[in-house]
Every structure is written in structure tokens, then in C-alpha cells.
XYZ file of N, CA and C in Angstrom:
399
model
N 26.133 22.912 73.944
C 25.011 21.988 73.865
C 24.930 21.556 72.074
N 24.317 22.937 71.192
C 23.875 22.822 70.187
C 25.323 22.040 68.790
N 26.380 22.213 69.245
C 27.501 22.239 68.676
C 27.515 20.375 68.576
N 27.478 19.890 69.978
C 27.587 18.439 70.300
C 26.802 17.766 69.706
N 25.422 18.261 69.787
C 24.314 17.390 68.876
C 24.719 17.474 67.386
N 25.046 18.298 67.164
C 25.189 18.533 65.659
C 26.738 17.670 65.354
N 27.492 17.411 65.794
C 28.477 16.755 65.804
C 28.364 15.518 65.612
N 27.129 15.156 66.826
C 26.930 13.371 66.475
C 25.619 13.000 65.236
N 25.143 14.004 65.218
C 24.324 14.054 64.096
C 25.239 13.883 62.355
N 26.305 14.593 62.563
C 27.275 14.562 61.443
C 27.725 13.271 61.121
N 28.287 12.644 62.760
C 28.978 11.623 62.563
C 28.176 10.478 61.881
N 26.773 10.591 62.250
C 25.867 9.494 61.734
C 25.456 9.580 60.737
N 25.852 10.630 60.047
C 25.297 11.168 58.250
C 26.807 10.240 57.483
N 27.866 10.784 58.560
C 28.994 9.973 57.502
C 29.183 9.085 57.496
N 28.639 7.957 58.918
C 28.445 6.375 58.755
C 27.329 5.933 57.775
N 26.051 6.617 57.769
C 25.282 6.350 56.626
C 25.726 6.379 55.200
N 26.861 7.239 54.685
C 27.230 7.718 53.885
C 28.088 6.516 53.388
N 29.172 6.257 54.234
C 29.888 5.014 54.195
C 29.198 3.620 53.957
N 27.867 3.494 54.741
C 27.059 2.124 54.708
C 26.534 2.338 52.990
N 25.952 3.367 52.657
C 25.543 3.296 51.342
C 26.672 3.325 50.188
N 27.803 3.464 50.553
C 28.715 3.220 49.817
C 29.126 1.563 49.453
N 29.223 0.812 50.709
C 29.261 -0.245 50.751
C 28.339 -1.404 50.380
N 27.215 -1.222 50.675
C 26.198 -2.125 50.897
C 25.772 -2.786 49.200
N 25.928 -1.739 48.265
C 25.538 -2.160 47.168
C 26.036 -3.498 46.710
N 27.638 -3.398 46.890
C 28.501 -4.901 46.405
C 27.706 -5.869 47.372
N 27.061 -5.959 48.377
C 26.445 -7.167 48.755
C 25.303 -7.557 48.495
N 24.679 -6.858 47.646
C 23.529 -6.850 47.387
C 22.968 -8.003 46.282
N 24.387 -8.438 45.743
C 24.248 -9.395 44.536
C 23.600 -10.567 45.253
N 24.191 -11.286 45.918
C 23.537 -12.549 46.284
C 22.026 -12.817 46.810
N 21.050 -11.774 47.221
C 20.095 -11.395 47.432
C 19.298 -11.536 46.447
N 20.111 -10.899 45.201
C 18.915 -10.945 44.049
C 19.121 -12.471 43.153
N 20.281 -13.033 43.314
C 20.406 -14.507 43.049
C 19.314 -15.283 43.845
N 19.131 -15.056 45.238
C 18.378 -15.724 45.628
C 16.811 -15.629 45.522
N 16.302 -14.446 45.324
C 14.808 -14.157 44.628
C 14.646 -14.610 43.557
N 15.721 -14.617 42.467
C 15.746 -15.317 41.177
C 15.425 -16.493 41.424
N 16.230 -17.377 42.443
C 16.173 -18.786 42.825
C 14.599 -19.131 43.096
N 14.358 -18.614 43.950
C 12.982 -18.657 44.715
C 11.820 -18.525 43.711
N 12.074 -17.470 42.987
C 11.207 -17.446 41.912
C 10.980 -18.546 40.875
N 12.222 -19.164 40.783
C 12.093 -20.293 39.625
C 12.080 -21.595 40.181
N 12.356 -21.912 41.509
C 12.334 -22.932 42.042
C 11.155 -23.419 43.004
N 10.445 -22.508 43.410
C 9.000 -22.325 44.061
C 9.569 -22.498 45.462
N 8.468 -22.442 46.577
C 8.981 -22.445 47.704
C 8.177 -21.182 48.302
N 8.076 -21.308 49.982
C 7.712 -20.022 50.918
C 8.085 -18.660 49.909
N 6.983 -17.914 49.839
C 7.046 -16.516 48.999
C 7.384 -16.501 47.560
N 7.277 -17.773 46.643
C 7.807 -17.587 45.390
C 6.373 -17.329 44.925
N 5.428 -16.956 45.239
C 4.346 -15.915 44.140
C 5.154 -14.450 44.478
N 5.285 -14.122 45.455
C 5.868 -12.555 45.756
C 7.365 -12.571 44.717
N 7.876 -13.485 44.797
C 9.280 -13.748 44.246
C 9.198 -13.466 42.840
N 8.235 -14.407 42.287
C 7.830 -14.174 40.642
C 7.587 -12.807 40.165
N 6.509 -12.361 41.240
C 5.844 -10.929 40.579
C 6.974 -10.181 40.377
N 7.775 -10.136 41.674
C 8.560 -9.325 41.578
C 10.191 -9.514 40.664
N 10.242 -10.874 40.059
C 10.732 -11.199 39.123
C 10.857 -10.566 37.537
N 9.177 -11.199 37.757
C 8.559 -10.368 36.109
C 8.591 -9.445 36.265
N 8.380 -8.199 36.912
C 8.653 -6.820 36.953
C 9.563 -6.352 36.662
N 10.677 -6.925 37.041
C 12.090 -6.593 37.341
C 12.494 -6.884 35.597
N 12.272 -8.243 35.202
C 12.588 -8.296 34.000
C 11.875 -7.334 32.544
N 10.873 -7.404 32.588
C 10.326 -6.548 32.119
C 10.377 -5.134 31.909
N 10.404 -4.573 33.301
C 10.978 -3.059 32.976
C 12.284 -2.962 32.892
N 13.139 -3.715 33.205
C 14.851 -3.619 33.046
C 14.972 -4.165 31.589
N 14.019 -4.818 31.300
C 14.672 -5.598 29.768
C 15.705 -6.547 30.108
N 15.893 -7.482 30.795
C 16.874 -8.582 30.822
C 15.858 -9.797 31.522
N 16.605 -10.795 31.419
C 16.232 -12.345 31.548
C 17.207 -13.009 32.502
N 16.800 -13.550 33.458
C 17.368 -14.389 34.339
C 18.180 -13.964 35.133
N 19.303 -14.535 36.109
C 20.382 -13.655 36.785
C 21.581 -13.307 35.903
N 22.109 -14.098 34.814
C 22.920 -13.680 34.166
C 22.417 -13.845 32.593
N 21.695 -14.449 32.037
C 21.187 -14.734 31.017
C 19.948 -15.722 30.768
N 19.827 -15.824 29.669
C 18.483 -16.543 29.986
C 18.332 -17.964 30.126
N 19.440 -18.425 30.387
C 19.547 -20.110 30.443
C 19.277 -20.449 32.098
N 19.064 -19.335 32.710
C 18.836 -19.494 33.810
C 17.999 -20.370 34.443
N 16.549 -19.951 33.375
C 15.349 -20.254 33.313
C 15.092 -22.084 32.502
N 14.309 -22.672 33.628
C 14.018 -23.958 32.754
C 12.842 -23.818 31.444
N 12.217 -23.078 31.797
C 11.110 -22.883 31.090
C 10.873 -21.277 30.506
N 11.500 -20.276 29.768
C 11.450 -19.075 29.600
C 9.841 -18.338 30.320
N 10.044 -17.421 31.171
C 8.808 -16.432 31.552
C 8.635 -15.559 30.209
N 7.436 -15.182 29.992
C 6.882 -14.226 29.017
C 7.866 -12.732 29.478
N 8.280 -12.500 30.782
C 8.712 -11.523 30.880
C 10.155 -11.228 30.430
N 10.488 -12.191 29.736
C 11.956 -12.488 29.478
C 12.144 -12.324 27.693
N 10.819 -11.918 27.220
C 10.889 -11.511 26.095
C 10.408 -10.318 25.536
N 10.849 -9.801 24.242
C 10.484 -8.716 23.718
C 8.993 -8.168 23.508
N 8.044 -9.514 22.895
C 6.944 -9.469 22.536
C 6.184 -10.004 23.517
N 6.508 -10.651 24.522
C 5.689 -11.218 25.592
C 4.923 -12.548 25.378
N 4.496 -12.422 24.069
C 3.733 -13.673 23.742
C 4.547 -15.109 23.606
N 5.170 -15.018 22.475
C 6.075 -15.970 22.022
C 7.488 -15.862 22.798
N 7.878 -16.849 23.792
C 9.267 -16.480 24.260
C 9.786 -17.988 24.104
N 11.376 -17.541 23.813
C 11.972 -18.463 23.271
C 13.360 -17.847 23.295
N 14.505 -18.513 23.231
C 15.547 -18.097 23.207
C 16.312 -17.009 22.218
N 14.973 -17.181 21.217
C 15.243 -16.165 20.304
C 15.216 -14.530 20.256
N 13.893 -14.674 20.994
C 13.112 -13.616 21.376
C 13.447 -13.111 22.905
N 14.288 -13.707 23.647
C 14.694 -13.105 25.044
C 15.398 -12.073 25.265
N 15.218 -11.399 26.023
C 16.580 -10.168 26.077
C 17.903 -11.264 26.735
N 18.829 -9.904 25.875
C 20.341 -10.957 26.234
C 20.830 -10.638 27.319
N 20.668 -9.798 28.447
C 21.068 -9.262 29.317
C 20.870 -9.928 30.614
N 21.344 -10.425 31.494
C 20.613 -10.769 32.716
C 20.635 -9.509 33.680
N 19.704 -10.118 34.399
C 19.099 -8.995 35.471
C 20.147 -8.903 36.769
N 20.841 -9.609 37.016
C 21.763 -9.089 38.193
C 22.807 -7.826 37.514
N 23.227 -8.003 36.660
C 24.200 -6.790 36.140
C 23.102 -5.300 36.271
N 22.294 -5.486 35.957
C 21.606 -3.928 35.580
C 20.781 -3.645 36.921
N 20.601 -4.415 38.180
C 20.310 -4.378 39.333
C 21.109 -3.779 40.038
N 22.216 -4.311 39.917
C 23.644 -3.998 40.413
C 23.923 -2.562 40.180
N 23.710 -2.089 38.720
C 24.037 -1.325 38.440
C 23.316 0.214 38.922
N 21.921 -0.100 39.348
C 21.106 0.797 39.794
C 21.277 1.256 41.183
N 21.721 0.310 41.417
C 21.612 -0.200 42.925
C 22.913 0.674 43.530
N 24.146 0.538 42.805
C 25.437 1.361 42.896
C 25.146 2.454 42.381
N 24.318 3.098 41.599
C 24.124 4.450 41.443
C 23.264 5.215 42.142
N 22.415 4.165 42.758
C 21.467 4.975 43.870
C 22.362 4.791 45.358
N 22.957 4.244 45.540
C 23.948 3.551 46.713
C 25.001 4.959 46.848
N 25.584 5.470 45.599
C 26.456 6.640 45.189
C 25.760 7.637 45.709
N 24.204 8.019 44.635
C 23.770 9.173 45.167
C 23.419 9.485 46.154
N 22.713 8.215 47.178
C 22.858 8.646 48.550
C 23.710 8.898 49.436
N 24.683 8.378 49.042
C 25.903 8.417 50.141
C 26.429 9.767 50.235
N 26.668 10.341 48.491
C 26.895 12.008 47.858
C 26.145 13.054 49.026
N 24.454 12.810 48.897
C 24.005 13.059 49.571
C 24.263 13.596 51.294
N 24.446 12.295 51.534
C 24.860 12.235 52.998
C 26.075 12.962 53.535
N 26.824 12.813 52.553
C 28.434 13.363 52.799
C 28.090 14.855 52.679
N 27.033 15.309 51.703
C 26.926 16.767 51.653
C 26.101 17.618 52.378
N 25.102 16.645 53.150
C 24.751 17.037 54.359
C 25.061 17.538 55.203
N 26.396 16.332 55.795
C 27.115 16.413 56.841
C 27.919 17.387 56.773
N 28.671 17.474 55.508
C 29.601 18.877 55.304
C 28.949 20.188 55.839
N 27.882 20.515 55.512
C 26.853 21.513 55.722
C 26.721 21.372 57.495
N 26.489 20.273 57.828
C 26.287 20.403 59.057
C 27.593 20.867 60.183
N 28.496 20.302 59.583
C 29.980 20.710 60.109
C 30.101 22.929 59.747
N 29.662 22.748 58.392
C 29.360 24.419 58.019
C 29.074 25.153 59.361
N 27.792 24.946 59.313
C 26.971 25.236 60.269
C 27.615 25.322 62.149
N 27.937 24.355 62.269
C 28.315 24.545 63.666
C 29.409 24.908 64.028
N 30.879 25.159 62.649
C 32.100 26.019 63.030
C 31.115 27.517 62.646
N 30.316 27.821 62.244
C 29.847 29.546 61.736
C 29.104 29.698 63.404
N 28.307 28.681 64.111
C 27.780 29.006 65.229
C 28.552 29.086 65.993
N 29.612 28.298 66.400
C 30.956 27.977 67.431
C 31.415 29.562 67.290
N 31.844 29.801 65.982
C 32.455 31.260 66.086
C 32.122 32.440 66.325
N 30.107 32.516 66.389
C 29.636 33.522 66.461
C 29.255 33.439 67.979
N 29.540 32.221 68.704
C 29.490 32.393 70.441
C 30.672 32.612 70.660
N 31.694 32.530 70.283
C 33.104 32.718 70.639
C 33.232 34.445 70.755
N 32.816 35.431 69.656
C 32.931 36.536 69.508
C 32.042 37.413 70.210
């Protein structure tokens, strides 16, 4: 019974690892949509603006792919924060940086899931060999 339960858990962990590796690529449209909501307004735009400002300040990026995304550059797009124009804006777009972090996090979580699954298989094999002897 223990071995069956451990095998089920291991299969779930492997499935979770595969999902972690694959999902990072599908994250890009979500990033673009949040940035568009922050720029254009609508339901939830205040929360989107707050998120986008935090991302731009912390990751030192501007817009989805570059500063041309914005009609009027927000102060979070610039080094000094006060006078924000295209000369002072961060050169790199946020989509690339967010995707890089999402991929690294997804890879790390996937690797951890696979490691735990392998550990579970080893424990299962060990317990099955002890029961048989």
C-alpha cells in the first residue's frame, strides 16, 4: 500500500515538474496584457499600474519591449524617477526580463520536483526490497 501511494505521489511530482518547465513560455501574453491594462485603463487598471510600476523600478526596464510602448513615460521607467523622457528611460523592455526570471524560477522548481520524485522512487525501491527479504 505504501509503495502504491508513493508511486502516485511520484507521478504527480513528475507531472508538476513538466508543467513548470512548459508554463514559463505561455506567460508572455499575460505580461503584455497587464502592461496594456496599465497603459490603457479599464477594470483593474490601478492594480495593474501599481504592479507595472513596481516591475519597472525593480527590474530597471520600461514598457513591454521598450519605452515606445508608453504614450507618456511613467516615472518608474527612468533612472532618476523625476524627469522621465526617452533619454533617461531604461533601454530594455520588461517582457524579456520577466520571462527570464519566470524561466529560471520554472526550471528551478521543475528540478526540485524531479529531485523529490527521484528521492521518492529510491525510498520506494528500498522499502520494497526490505519487505521482500
